[in-house]
Amino acid sequence: MKQNVPETYGSMVFDDKVMRARLSVEVYNSLRKTIDENVKLDVSVAEAVATEMRDWAVEKGATHYTHWFQPLTGVTAEKHDSFISPSPDGGIIMEFSGKELIKGEPDASSFPSGGLRATFEARGYTAWDPTSYAFIKDHTLCIPTAFCTYTGDALDKKTPLLRSMQALNRQAKRILKLFGKEVKYVRTSVGPEQEYFLIDKEMFEKRPDLVYTGRTLFGAMPPKGQELDDHYFGVIKPRVTAYMEDLNEELWKLGILAKTEHNEVAPAQHEMAPIYSTTNVATDNNQLTMEIMQKVARKHGMVCLLHEKPFAGVNGSGKHNNWSMATDTGVNLLSPGDTPYENAQFLLFLCAVIQAVDDYQDLLRLSVATAGNDHRLGANEAPPAIISVFLGDELSAILEAIKTDTPYQGKEKEVMKLGVHSIPRFSKDTTDRNRTSPFAFTGNKFEFRSLGSSNSIACCNIMLNAAVAESLKQYADRLEGSKNFESDMHDLIQETIKKHERILFNGNGYTDEWVKEATEVRGLSNLKTTADAMPHLLDEKNKKMLMEHKVFNESELDSRCEIMLENYCKTINIEGLTMVDMVRKSYLPAIEGYTYSLAKNLSVVKSVSKNVKCAYEQTTMEKLSGLEDEIMEKVDALEASLEKLKDFDSIIKTSEAIRDDVLPKMEDLRSSVDEAEKVSSEKCWPVPSYGQLLFSVY
Ligand code: ADP
Ligand code: MG
């Protein structure tokens, strides 16, 4: 690699190193306290930080600044202002005040608010989040911010995420106190593994479906897909290598710890994993990563597809959310300890997660629900829509031993008594074998694997943090003031295992037997689509928990349910309209043209000779002509269904009609067009084929 990595790394970030070097000791310490302990920031401190931030940014060539935020659209937003201000001598000076750093006032009216704004002012404001470092992108100083209405309702994903981290911090500290530990804070960390596809830009531009929707809505299977398993971890092609090098460099500049890269299962599919960081930072960084992945691809004449299912028939893309909790002193609370006492603490936190996942399966499921991700979950390539927890044999045996007060078949062969017996450290090898589980313990962290590749990781971490905070709260309420802590804790853990073991499953999550057992025997929920899942956000138990921990207020919840369903409906509506457009403007005319040329050949050849059969022309023409009529009927039907969507008076009804009527019609239309593609000449086909798209990058 050309550049000096340690020098490049973080060069565009106003990070701790820069702050320490540039800010006075008082200002630095005061800002650090805000970052670490959530202490309110002093205005004079903001003023001093703003000045240094501006000087640093200008030195790096920045001309503008922006409050960078994450509205509920799922992508980031920015509105640039330049630093320039007229000076009395007729020239300009570069200005940036503490006030401008702390607060911005973008016009909020064009962002989705799900009714939040209707009752209030159209304006929203952005507020600096000092816990995520400012950075420079495209000559612009980007300041990570939260986005709220004037009455304080969150219009973004960051605010509830920060609140959920606070909730977990509060409750985890109570638990640690019971073990005699006073810590400054407990934070959750996340390492998101990001999957994506790279395809040639020229091919991409010839496919209106990819351009408008990010996925192919048509396309017959090529002769070769992923069946040879020759792509996973395969040698990376030179063009992709060049891309990855460039991507790493751009990410490193922004202080994003891009670490692992490899080919994925499907042709043209790849993965990038960064080193984990605090959830809030990891979320910001993942948003940036997705943006930069797309930008760098364009530079290399390619397009990076982040859609969950760009191609039918080969694997789609997901994101793995590796999650853990740690103290400010760096102790990972999901890491089994060295002493029996630490093991007990580990088991208590472990139980808190198990209980959280069981009690709030629906919240976890809906936190990853989008139109795109619906294609993956339950499609035997990604975890099923049923949420369950994988612990691995070793840990399962330990929990079983605790549950039944029977000897654990480990070294000691004694009845597990918490606080007395050690449990072994689990090596990653013994825990990370099951790739079909949506929520797997992997030695010292949990890996939530149901996320779609384009999802913001904020959503699932909000739910996860809040749900675990709730279990911890219940435990703390029960154990605080206990006269016999160890035995009470033992009972609590035992009860928790008994009560929540239905969520534990080490088997193959892709089988039909599991679906049957999970739903019929264990009573786990199986929310197959976004339309099924999303309304559960407003279930009484979910609302109560999220509001009690101050993660959302009631109107914020209503607005999110509305926006997420709206997003689902709009996405599929666009897909449907794109199909109609492509069929009418490209596919039908192409099929008609080819049918005509076959018919013409047939009649010419037959008029020349009576001895020819022309079986190919005859059968193909008949087949295509039949398909043409079929396609016409199906496109009319789809169009009518899309039209009908306008008549529904609630978003829930619209989403149900999409699920039950529109999506099946889209499937049906596609199958006829794909059938026609299979028997048509490549020359007459109006768009690049799957083979051309998937094998276009060398
Ligand atoms: P695999 O592909 O086997 O799941 P990877 O090494 O590709 O594993 O990704 C694992 C991810 O988990 C990385 O982003 C890594 O930084 C992250 N990770 C490791 N330890 C922790 C932890 N304690 N908390 C959160 N994330 C972690
Ligand atoms: Mg993984």
XYZ file of C-alpha atoms and ligand atoms in Angstrom:
726
model
C 0.000 0.000 0.000
C 1.223 3.444 -0.956
C 0.363 5.523 2.042
C 1.529 5.443 5.588
C -1.405 3.911 7.413
C -0.693 5.164 10.932
C -0.318 8.657 9.503
C -3.464 8.487 7.392
C -5.541 6.943 10.127
C -7.932 9.426 11.656
C -6.324 12.337 9.806
C -9.762 13.770 9.011
C -11.194 13.355 12.508
C -11.271 15.842 15.359
C -10.547 13.023 17.740
C -9.166 12.680 21.226
C -5.592 13.075 20.033
C -6.377 16.338 18.240
C -8.458 17.639 21.113
C -5.736 16.886 23.595
C -3.168 18.642 21.440
C -5.240 21.698 20.595
C -7.523 22.423 23.532
C -6.462 23.910 26.842
C -6.331 21.430 29.708
C -9.483 22.868 31.310
C -11.459 22.818 28.107
C -10.258 19.335 27.245
C -11.104 17.940 30.681
C -14.500 19.519 30.673
C -15.303 18.163 27.202
C -14.012 14.736 28.201
C -16.390 14.721 31.181
C -19.258 15.476 28.830
C -18.226 12.677 26.510
C -17.599 10.060 29.184
C -20.117 10.877 31.848
C -22.793 12.768 30.016
C -22.190 15.898 32.087
C -23.851 18.973 30.604
C -21.578 21.041 28.424
C -20.618 24.566 29.388
C -21.215 27.249 26.738
C -17.760 28.749 27.184
C -16.298 25.307 26.556
C -18.309 25.004 23.339
C -16.985 28.369 22.233
C -13.385 27.290 22.778
C -13.954 23.962 21.041
C -15.627 25.657 18.062
C -12.674 27.960 17.526
C -10.173 25.118 17.560
C -12.381 22.921 15.449
C -12.665 25.623 12.820
C -8.915 26.318 12.749
C -8.170 22.629 12.457
C -10.751 22.138 9.702
C -9.587 25.158 7.725
C -5.996 23.918 7.953
C -7.231 20.674 6.441
C -8.834 22.544 3.566
C -12.438 22.670 4.788
C -14.537 25.591 3.627
C -17.922 24.560 4.977
C -19.442 22.997 8.032
C -22.585 20.980 8.476
C -24.638 19.439 11.208
C -24.659 15.826 10.167
C -27.735 13.880 11.305
C -29.774 10.749 10.780
C -33.404 11.506 10.040
C -35.897 8.664 9.905
C -35.314 8.166 6.203
C -32.464 5.856 7.200
C -29.828 7.829 5.353
C -27.823 10.732 6.685
C -28.620 14.358 6.014
C -26.470 17.430 5.831
C -26.930 21.080 4.968
C -23.722 22.916 4.274
C -22.871 26.427 5.432
C -19.576 28.031 4.610
C -17.383 29.475 7.333
C -17.081 32.769 5.509
C -18.279 35.971 7.009
C -17.622 39.499 5.655
C -14.954 41.459 7.489
C -15.022 45.261 7.939
C -12.167 45.703 5.435
C -14.303 44.278 2.649
C -12.648 40.877 2.766
C -13.819 37.773 4.525
C -12.954 35.912 7.674
C -13.616 32.305 8.536
C -16.083 32.154 11.399
C -17.630 29.423 13.470
C -19.121 30.059 16.884
C -19.905 27.878 19.867
C -23.569 28.478 19.169
C -23.198 27.193 15.630
C -21.397 24.144 16.952
C -24.032 23.337 19.547
C -27.209 23.980 17.635
C -28.463 24.106 14.078
C -31.878 24.774 12.626
C -32.445 22.862 9.428
C -35.875 23.082 7.892
C -37.425 19.906 9.193
C -40.524 19.948 7.089
C -39.148 17.751 4.327
C -38.094 14.937 6.610
C -40.509 12.215 7.647
C -41.980 12.910 11.044
C -44.939 10.538 11.200
C -47.226 13.234 12.516
C -44.789 14.449 15.165
C -44.457 17.815 13.579
C -48.060 18.304 12.625
C -48.970 19.373 16.119
C -45.837 21.388 16.626
C -43.665 23.700 14.664
C -42.361 22.785 11.253
C -38.877 23.596 12.344
C -36.628 21.132 14.053
C -33.219 21.607 15.479
C -29.988 19.674 15.532
C -27.873 19.408 18.658
C -24.198 18.522 18.810
C -23.403 15.023 20.023
C -19.910 15.377 21.481
C -19.679 11.606 22.043
C -19.136 11.075 18.323
C -16.158 12.898 16.848
C -16.503 15.580 14.181
C -14.818 14.808 10.862
C -14.069 16.325 7.472
C -15.673 14.956 4.346
C -15.542 16.679 0.961
C -14.066 19.896 2.368
C -16.849 20.063 4.908
C -16.543 19.830 8.655
C -19.274 17.378 9.677
C -20.586 17.649 13.207
C -22.552 14.601 14.354
C -25.841 15.800 15.788
C -29.171 14.676 17.173
C -32.310 15.932 15.424
C -35.400 16.943 17.428
C -38.571 18.974 17.282
C -38.716 22.133 19.329
C -40.585 20.300 22.050
C -37.813 17.734 22.270
C -39.379 14.825 20.383
C -36.732 12.883 18.546
C -36.924 13.095 14.763
C -33.918 10.864 14.283
C -32.336 7.537 15.155
C -29.460 8.878 17.186
C -31.470 10.385 20.020
C -33.263 7.166 21.023
C -30.010 5.269 20.602
C -28.246 7.569 23.050
C -31.213 7.271 25.405
C -31.117 3.471 25.207
C -27.411 3.485 26.009
C -28.167 5.651 29.031
C -30.901 3.255 30.136
C -28.583 0.288 29.946
C -25.832 2.221 31.683
C -28.155 3.075 34.567
C -29.310 -0.481 35.165
C -25.985 -2.217 34.561
C -24.334 0.029 37.121
C -26.927 -1.010 39.689
C -26.074 -4.654 39.063
C -22.339 -4.081 39.242
C -22.816 -2.316 42.552
C -24.294 -5.519 43.917
C -20.994 -7.162 43.089
C -19.168 -4.400 44.924
C -18.072 -2.594 41.784
C -18.375 1.139 41.307
C -17.760 2.035 37.680
C -18.051 5.335 35.842
C -20.144 3.877 33.090
C -21.183 0.783 31.198
C -21.355 1.091 27.460
C -22.391 -1.197 24.689
C -20.012 -1.811 21.827
C -20.795 -2.898 18.326
C -18.824 -4.266 15.414
C -21.050 -4.359 12.311
C -19.981 -6.642 9.473
C -21.220 -5.128 6.234
C -22.061 -7.110 3.092
C -22.407 -5.557 -0.355
C -22.372 -6.265 -4.072
C -20.171 -4.622 -6.680
C -21.302 -4.510 -10.280
C -20.134 -2.710 -13.353
C -21.496 0.809 -13.653
C -22.350 0.509 -17.335
C -24.417 -2.601 -16.716
C -26.107 -0.950 -13.760
C -27.184 2.034 -15.782
C -28.917 -0.157 -18.312
C -31.224 -1.597 -15.657
C -34.012 0.811 -14.641
C -34.935 -1.547 -11.796
C -31.473 -1.229 -10.255
C -31.415 2.501 -10.833
C -34.846 3.144 -9.289
C -35.053 0.467 -6.628
C -31.565 -0.888 -5.963
C -32.635 -4.419 -6.843
C -33.436 -6.399 -9.958
C -37.170 -6.894 -10.360
C -36.716 -9.264 -13.292
C -34.035 -11.629 -14.486
C -33.796 -15.288 -15.367
C -31.187 -17.378 -13.569
C -27.823 -17.573 -15.308
C -26.290 -21.023 -15.919
C -23.937 -20.369 -13.023
C -24.870 -18.846 -9.698
C -23.299 -19.573 -6.348
C -23.670 -23.367 -6.468
C -19.970 -24.081 -6.828
C -19.190 -22.207 -3.613
C -16.158 -20.859 -5.414
C -16.600 -17.222 -4.489
C -16.666 -17.307 -0.678
C -13.222 -16.295 0.571
C -12.025 -16.705 -3.016
C -9.195 -14.744 -4.590
C -10.282 -11.140 -4.877
C -10.344 -9.804 -8.425
C -7.924 -6.978 -9.293
C -10.605 -4.358 -9.814
C -12.174 -5.243 -6.506
C -8.790 -5.226 -4.779
C -8.155 -1.721 -6.075
C -11.570 -0.715 -4.798
C -10.974 -2.197 -1.363
C -7.619 -0.460 -1.041
C -9.166 2.851 -1.906
C -12.117 2.228 0.391
C -9.865 1.331 3.315
C -7.869 4.481 2.813
C -10.964 6.671 2.790
C -12.379 4.926 5.858
C -9.107 5.079 7.769
C -8.883 8.808 7.148
C -12.228 9.087 8.884
C -11.019 7.013 11.797
C -13.113 4.017 10.806
C -11.296 0.854 11.734
C -11.850 -1.109 8.533
C -10.209 -4.397 9.319
C -11.479 -7.459 7.510
C -12.424 -7.835 3.869
C -13.304 -10.868 1.842
C -15.500 -12.241 -0.891
C -18.904 -13.456 0.212
C -21.042 -16.385 -0.896
C -22.720 -14.935 -3.983
C -20.817 -13.903 -7.095
C -19.916 -10.183 -6.932
C -20.639 -10.151 -3.189
C -18.148 -8.931 -0.601
C -17.885 -8.060 3.065
C -16.114 -5.474 5.159
C -15.858 -5.620 8.937
C -14.493 -2.828 11.097
C -13.088 -3.233 14.589
C -15.859 -2.674 17.109
C -16.457 0.607 18.883
C -19.025 2.293 21.133
C -22.505 1.757 19.713
C -23.138 5.400 18.947
C -19.823 5.790 17.157
C -20.236 2.439 15.408
C -23.630 3.609 14.146
C -22.289 6.883 12.792
C -19.349 5.057 11.280
C -21.524 2.457 9.619
C -23.666 5.171 8.023
C -20.501 6.799 6.743
C -19.126 3.465 5.588
C -22.202 2.799 3.470
C -21.965 6.235 1.919
C -18.270 5.947 1.178
C -18.590 2.424 -0.194
C -20.964 3.800 -2.806
C -18.873 6.822 -3.579
C -15.618 4.933 -4.000
C -17.288 2.361 -6.227
C -18.331 5.086 -8.677
C -14.731 6.226 -8.870
C -13.804 2.714 -9.952
C -16.501 2.492 -12.603
C -18.642 0.259 -10.435
C -21.772 0.536 -8.362
C -21.988 -0.727 -4.805
C -25.384 -2.295 -4.115
C -26.434 -2.225 -0.489
C -29.895 -3.633 -1.107
C -30.734 -6.766 0.874
C -31.732 -8.733 -2.178
C -30.351 -7.277 -5.398
C -30.628 -10.618 -7.203
C -33.119 -13.440 -6.823
C -31.635 -16.909 -6.652
C -28.338 -15.962 -5.058
C -27.745 -14.850 -1.489
C -28.737 -11.393 -0.441
C -26.743 -9.093 1.825
C -27.005 -8.685 5.536
C -25.211 -7.037 8.345
C -24.043 -8.734 11.528
C -24.351 -6.687 14.663
C -21.713 -7.946 17.114
C -22.761 -6.564 20.464
C -21.301 -6.520 23.959
C -21.377 -4.509 27.176
C -18.243 -3.198 28.837
C -17.277 -0.925 31.723
C -15.148 2.198 31.437
C -12.308 0.110 32.858
C -12.531 -2.167 29.846
C -14.160 -5.170 31.487
C -16.388 -7.008 29.018
C -19.476 -8.068 30.950
C -20.180 -10.874 28.492
C -16.804 -12.443 28.993
C -16.712 -15.322 31.467
C -14.429 -14.330 34.302
C -11.478 -16.027 35.912
C -13.042 -16.518 39.306
C -16.276 -18.189 40.334
C -17.587 -14.841 41.555
C -16.949 -13.217 38.200
C -18.607 -16.178 36.528
C -21.742 -15.539 38.525
C -21.722 -11.956 37.321
C -21.216 -13.135 33.764
C -24.150 -15.529 34.055
C -26.385 -12.803 35.400
C -25.634 -10.542 32.444
C -25.997 -13.475 30.100
C -29.420 -14.241 31.547
C -30.382 -10.602 31.166
C -29.734 -10.871 27.443
C -31.543 -14.204 27.079
C -34.575 -12.844 28.890
C -34.475 -9.623 26.875
C -34.469 -11.491 23.589
C -37.322 -13.733 24.703
C -39.468 -10.959 26.161
C -38.905 -8.631 23.223
C -38.544 -10.956 20.232
C -41.031 -8.828 18.371
C -39.084 -5.620 18.947
C -35.878 -7.173 17.698
C -37.664 -8.571 14.687
C -39.324 -5.308 13.778
C -36.110 -3.371 14.309
C -34.719 -5.064 11.198
C -37.951 -5.099 9.210
C -37.850 -3.396 5.825
C -39.221 -4.251 2.418
C -35.722 -5.255 1.344
C -34.938 -7.437 4.330
C -38.247 -9.304 4.035
C -36.716 -11.084 1.048
C -33.970 -12.556 3.196
C -35.403 -13.529 6.546
C -36.768 -16.991 6.314
C -35.489 -17.548 2.806
C -32.914 -20.168 3.827
C -29.964 -17.901 3.336
C -30.359 -15.716 6.365
C -31.708 -16.357 9.847
C -35.433 -17.029 9.904
C -37.916 -14.370 10.936
C -38.208 -16.338 14.184
C -35.839 -14.941 16.779
C -33.928 -17.452 18.912
C -30.652 -17.526 20.818
C -27.722 -19.840 20.122
C -25.399 -20.506 23.050
C -23.360 -23.470 21.871
C -23.100 -26.843 23.594
C -20.761 -25.878 26.385
C -22.695 -22.941 27.708
C -26.005 -24.725 27.179
C -24.750 -27.615 29.298
C -23.790 -25.216 32.051
C -27.196 -23.554 32.033
C -28.843 -26.964 32.032
C -26.786 -27.977 35.043
C -27.777 -24.825 36.896
C -31.397 -25.260 35.967
C -31.642 -28.816 37.238
C -29.145 -28.640 40.080
C -27.309 -31.514 38.490
C -23.599 -32.043 37.938
C -22.103 -30.186 35.040
C -20.264 -32.633 32.854
C -17.173 -30.480 32.768
C -13.958 -31.180 34.560
C -15.300 -31.027 38.060
C -18.463 -33.068 37.663
C -20.045 -31.328 40.561
C -23.341 -29.607 41.033
C -22.890 -26.076 39.730
C -23.083 -23.721 42.597
C -22.831 -20.154 41.547
C -20.123 -18.216 43.223
C -18.368 -21.443 44.051
C -17.552 -23.162 40.837
C -15.653 -21.925 37.865
C -16.953 -22.203 34.391
C -14.560 -22.591 31.539
C -13.677 -19.833 29.139
C -15.297 -20.510 25.841
C -13.153 -20.435 22.824
C -14.635 -18.844 19.733
C -14.345 -22.210 18.010
C -16.804 -23.901 20.303
C -19.401 -21.190 20.031
C -19.326 -19.832 16.530
C -20.376 -22.770 14.453
C -24.028 -22.118 13.911
C -24.556 -19.677 11.083
C -28.288 -20.222 10.936
C -29.051 -18.617 14.286
C -30.317 -15.065 14.350
C -28.774 -14.303 17.718
C -25.631 -16.195 18.595
C -23.277 -16.064 21.543
C -19.764 -15.984 20.123
C -17.518 -16.293 23.154
C -17.651 -12.790 24.601
C -20.364 -11.051 22.597
C -23.658 -11.694 20.894
C -23.999 -11.544 17.158
C -27.409 -10.425 15.894
C -27.504 -11.603 12.310
C -30.920 -10.587 11.090
C -30.047 -7.077 9.986
C -30.342 -6.177 6.362
C -27.320 -4.719 4.632
C -28.872 -1.287 4.248
C -30.409 -1.073 7.756
C -29.176 1.567 10.120
C -27.750 -0.363 13.050
C -29.290 2.236 15.360
C -32.711 0.557 15.219
C -31.774 -2.859 16.516
C -29.359 -1.513 19.096
C -32.028 0.786 20.513
C -34.256 -2.238 21.086
C -31.496 -4.486 22.322
C -30.124 -1.940 24.801
C -33.577 -1.090 26.087
C -34.682 -4.713 26.459
C -31.496 -5.691 28.304
C -31.860 -2.611 30.515
C -35.321 -3.880 31.415
C -34.070 -7.355 32.458
C -31.272 -5.764 34.467
C -33.736 -3.440 36.132
C -35.890 -6.368 37.221
C -32.821 -8.161 38.590
C -31.579 -5.101 40.433
C -35.013 -4.457 41.925
C -35.059 -7.982 43.223
C -31.492 -8.330 44.448
C -30.903 -4.911 45.975
C -31.251 -5.271 49.716
C -31.076 -9.048 49.527
C -29.896 -10.660 52.767
C -28.359 -13.609 51.032
C -27.125 -12.276 47.754
C -25.473 -15.390 46.393
C -28.312 -17.737 47.029
C -30.919 -15.228 45.845
C -28.929 -14.693 42.701
C -28.695 -18.433 42.185
C -32.479 -18.708 42.435
C -32.936 -15.791 40.086
C -30.667 -17.280 37.455
C -32.292 -20.672 37.793
C -35.750 -19.178 37.436
C -34.693 -17.132 34.443
C -33.331 -20.199 32.683
C -36.530 -22.125 33.334
C -38.718 -19.295 32.227
C -36.851 -18.352 29.082
C -35.280 -21.561 27.824
C -37.787 -21.689 24.991
C -35.775 -19.000 23.238
C -32.594 -21.120 23.317
C -31.971 -23.146 20.197
C -28.705 -24.618 18.991
C -30.060 -26.479 15.972
C -30.439 -25.595 12.327
C -32.667 -22.560 12.033
C -33.261 -23.085 8.316
C -35.406 -26.206 8.600
C -39.186 -26.510 8.418
C -39.132 -28.605 11.594
C -37.715 -25.661 13.492
C -40.436 -23.345 12.228
C -43.025 -25.867 13.372
C -41.430 -26.447 16.745
C -40.750 -22.763 17.361
C -44.252 -21.629 16.599
C -46.379 -24.615 17.619
C -44.495 -26.049 20.581
C -42.518 -23.139 21.949
C -44.898 -20.338 21.091
C -42.232 -18.091 19.597
C -43.392 -15.399 17.260
C -42.875 -15.692 13.536
C -43.460 -12.292 12.021
C -42.744 -12.916 8.393
C -43.035 -9.494 6.847
C -42.695 -5.859 7.763
C -46.453 -5.533 7.545
C -46.785 -8.289 10.170
C -44.015 -7.075 12.433
C -44.205 -3.306 12.569
C -47.597 -2.820 14.259
C -46.208 -4.679 17.310
C -44.156 -1.616 18.095
C -47.334 -0.253 19.607
C -48.179 -3.347 21.697
C -48.855 -2.304 25.267
C -45.945 -4.295 26.760
C -43.485 -2.823 24.273
C -44.671 0.725 24.676
C -44.565 0.408 28.429
C -40.993 -0.839 28.491
C -39.637 1.674 25.981
C -41.383 4.566 27.713
C -40.382 3.486 31.216
C -36.746 3.533 30.223
C -37.280 6.902 28.528
C -36.099 5.613 25.170
C -39.192 6.833 23.337
C -42.256 8.780 24.349
C -45.674 7.779 23.092
C -45.858 10.138 20.131
C -42.367 9.152 19.046
C -43.453 5.529 18.988
C -46.591 6.298 17.006
C -44.555 8.279 14.530
C -41.984 5.537 14.069
C -44.551 2.864 13.409
C -46.179 5.109 10.875
C -42.937 6.079 9.152
C -41.583 2.558 8.940
C -44.810 1.258 7.431
C -44.965 4.193 5.090
C -41.449 3.451 4.009
C -42.391 -0.177 3.343
C -45.398 0.846 1.274
C -43.589 3.519 -0.692
C -40.680 1.223 -1.456
C -42.878 -1.497 -2.845
C -45.088 0.946 -4.652
C -42.022 2.283 -6.468
C -40.950 -1.258 -7.265
C -44.385 -2.055 -8.646
C -44.474 1.073 -10.778
C -40.987 0.347 -12.059
C -42.114 -3.115 -13.101
C -45.098 -1.724 -14.929
C -42.902 0.809 -16.654
C -40.266 -1.701 -17.696
C -42.810 -4.197 -18.933
C -44.739 -1.714 -21.005
C -41.794 0.228 -22.354
C -39.140 -2.449 -22.766
C -40.111 -6.037 -22.229
C -43.377 -6.257 -24.154
C -42.029 -4.353 -27.172
C -38.887 -6.536 -27.134
C -40.858 -9.759 -26.961
C -43.217 -8.525 -29.601
C -40.267 -7.613 -31.855
C -38.633 -10.987 -31.472
C -41.902 -12.830 -32.010
C -42.425 -10.845 -35.180
C -38.958 -11.619 -36.497
C -39.534 -15.314 -35.832
C -42.868 -15.187 -37.619
C -41.373 -13.326 -40.537
C -38.518 -15.807 -40.880
C -40.943 -18.642 -40.635
C -43.116 -17.388 -43.438
C -40.167 -16.429 -45.661
C -38.383 -19.737 -45.182
C -41.583 -21.712 -45.708
C -42.423 -19.760 -48.841
C -39.029 -20.719 -50.272
C -39.186 -24.383 -49.448
C -41.944 -26.801 -48.594
C -39.443 -29.286 -47.107
C -38.586 -27.304 -43.973
C -40.292 -27.702 -40.659
C -39.183 -24.505 -38.945
C -39.973 -26.155 -35.618
C -37.803 -23.694 -33.649
C -39.436 -20.616 -35.110
C -42.869 -22.140 -34.807
C -42.695 -23.269 -31.145
C -40.734 -20.272 -29.892
C -43.046 -17.862 -31.605
C -46.096 -19.594 -30.176
C -44.599 -19.732 -26.715
C -43.581 -16.069 -26.758
C -46.860 -14.959 -28.136
C -48.637 -16.812 -25.339
C -46.331 -15.268 -22.744
C -46.867 -11.854 -24.258
C -50.606 -12.084 -23.665
C -50.033 -13.428 -20.190
C -47.635 -10.604 -19.373
C -50.106 -8.049 -20.628
C -52.838 -9.429 -18.373
C -50.517 -9.579 -15.393
C -49.195 -6.075 -15.824
C -52.752 -4.766 -16.032
C -53.596 -6.618 -12.850
C -50.548 -5.264 -11.029
C -51.311 -1.760 -12.170
C -54.876 -2.056 -10.922
C -53.670 -3.283 -7.525
C -51.234 -0.411 -7.229
C -53.986 2.012 -8.123
C -56.223 0.549 -5.411
C -53.634 1.325 -2.735
C -54.660 4.949 -2.915
C -58.088 4.106 -1.510
C -56.988 2.815 1.888
C -57.391 5.179 4.778
C -54.761 3.672 7.068
C -51.154 2.782 6.547
C -51.712 -0.597 8.198
C -54.382 -1.510 5.658
C -52.171 -0.316 2.827
C -49.265 -2.398 4.062
C -51.505 -5.462 4.337
C -52.752 -4.987 0.794
C -49.170 -4.730 -0.371
C -48.275 -7.947 1.404
C -51.349 -9.887 0.302
C -52.040 -8.491 -3.125
C -49.272 -6.385 -4.658
C -46.262 -8.542 -3.830
C -47.787 -11.783 -5.151
C -48.772 -9.992 -8.351
C -45.249 -8.683 -8.782
C -43.892 -12.202 -8.311
C -46.349 -13.540 -10.819
C -45.535 -10.935 -13.438
C -41.848 -11.476 -12.978
C -42.102 -15.214 -13.524
C -43.700 -14.742 -16.955
C -41.139 -12.158 -18.043
C -38.269 -14.355 -16.842
C -39.800 -17.250 -18.740
C -39.799 -15.141 -21.901
C -36.181 -14.115 -21.309
C -35.144 -17.758 -21.274
C -36.407 -18.400 -24.791
C -35.559 -15.058 -26.359
C -32.433 -14.127 -28.222
C -29.916 -12.196 -26.138
C -29.726 -9.574 -28.858
C -33.378 -8.688 -28.581
C -33.386 -8.556 -24.783
C -33.592 -4.941 -23.646
C -31.496 -5.137 -20.457
C -28.323 -6.930 -19.328
C -28.913 -10.442 -18.031
C -28.131 -11.777 -14.574
C -25.027 -13.418 -15.983
C -23.797 -10.112 -17.340
C -24.538 -8.300 -14.096
C -23.082 -10.852 -11.723
C -19.946 -11.624 -13.644
C -19.254 -8.139 -14.952
C -16.383 -7.179 -12.673
C -12.950 -8.723 -13.159
P -17.116 -13.448 11.925
O -17.114 -13.219 10.432
O -16.554 -14.738 12.365
O -18.446 -13.174 12.546
P -15.440 -11.087 12.089
O -14.083 -11.077 12.707
O -15.575 -10.868 10.647
O -16.127 -12.409 12.598
O -16.318 -9.979 12.780
C -16.479 -9.923 14.109
C -16.864 -8.509 14.498
O -17.107 -8.493 15.897
C -15.775 -7.471 14.246
O -16.366 -6.280 13.818
C -15.181 -7.316 15.631
O -14.520 -6.093 15.843
C -16.412 -7.435 16.486
N -16.141 -7.710 17.903
C -15.136 -8.414 18.442
N -15.208 -8.375 19.793
C -16.298 -7.621 20.110
C -16.896 -7.204 21.316
N -16.418 -7.537 22.499
N -17.999 -6.442 21.236
C -18.516 -6.095 20.057
N -17.998 -6.458 18.906
C -16.896 -7.210 18.903
Mg -20.195 -12.599 11.781
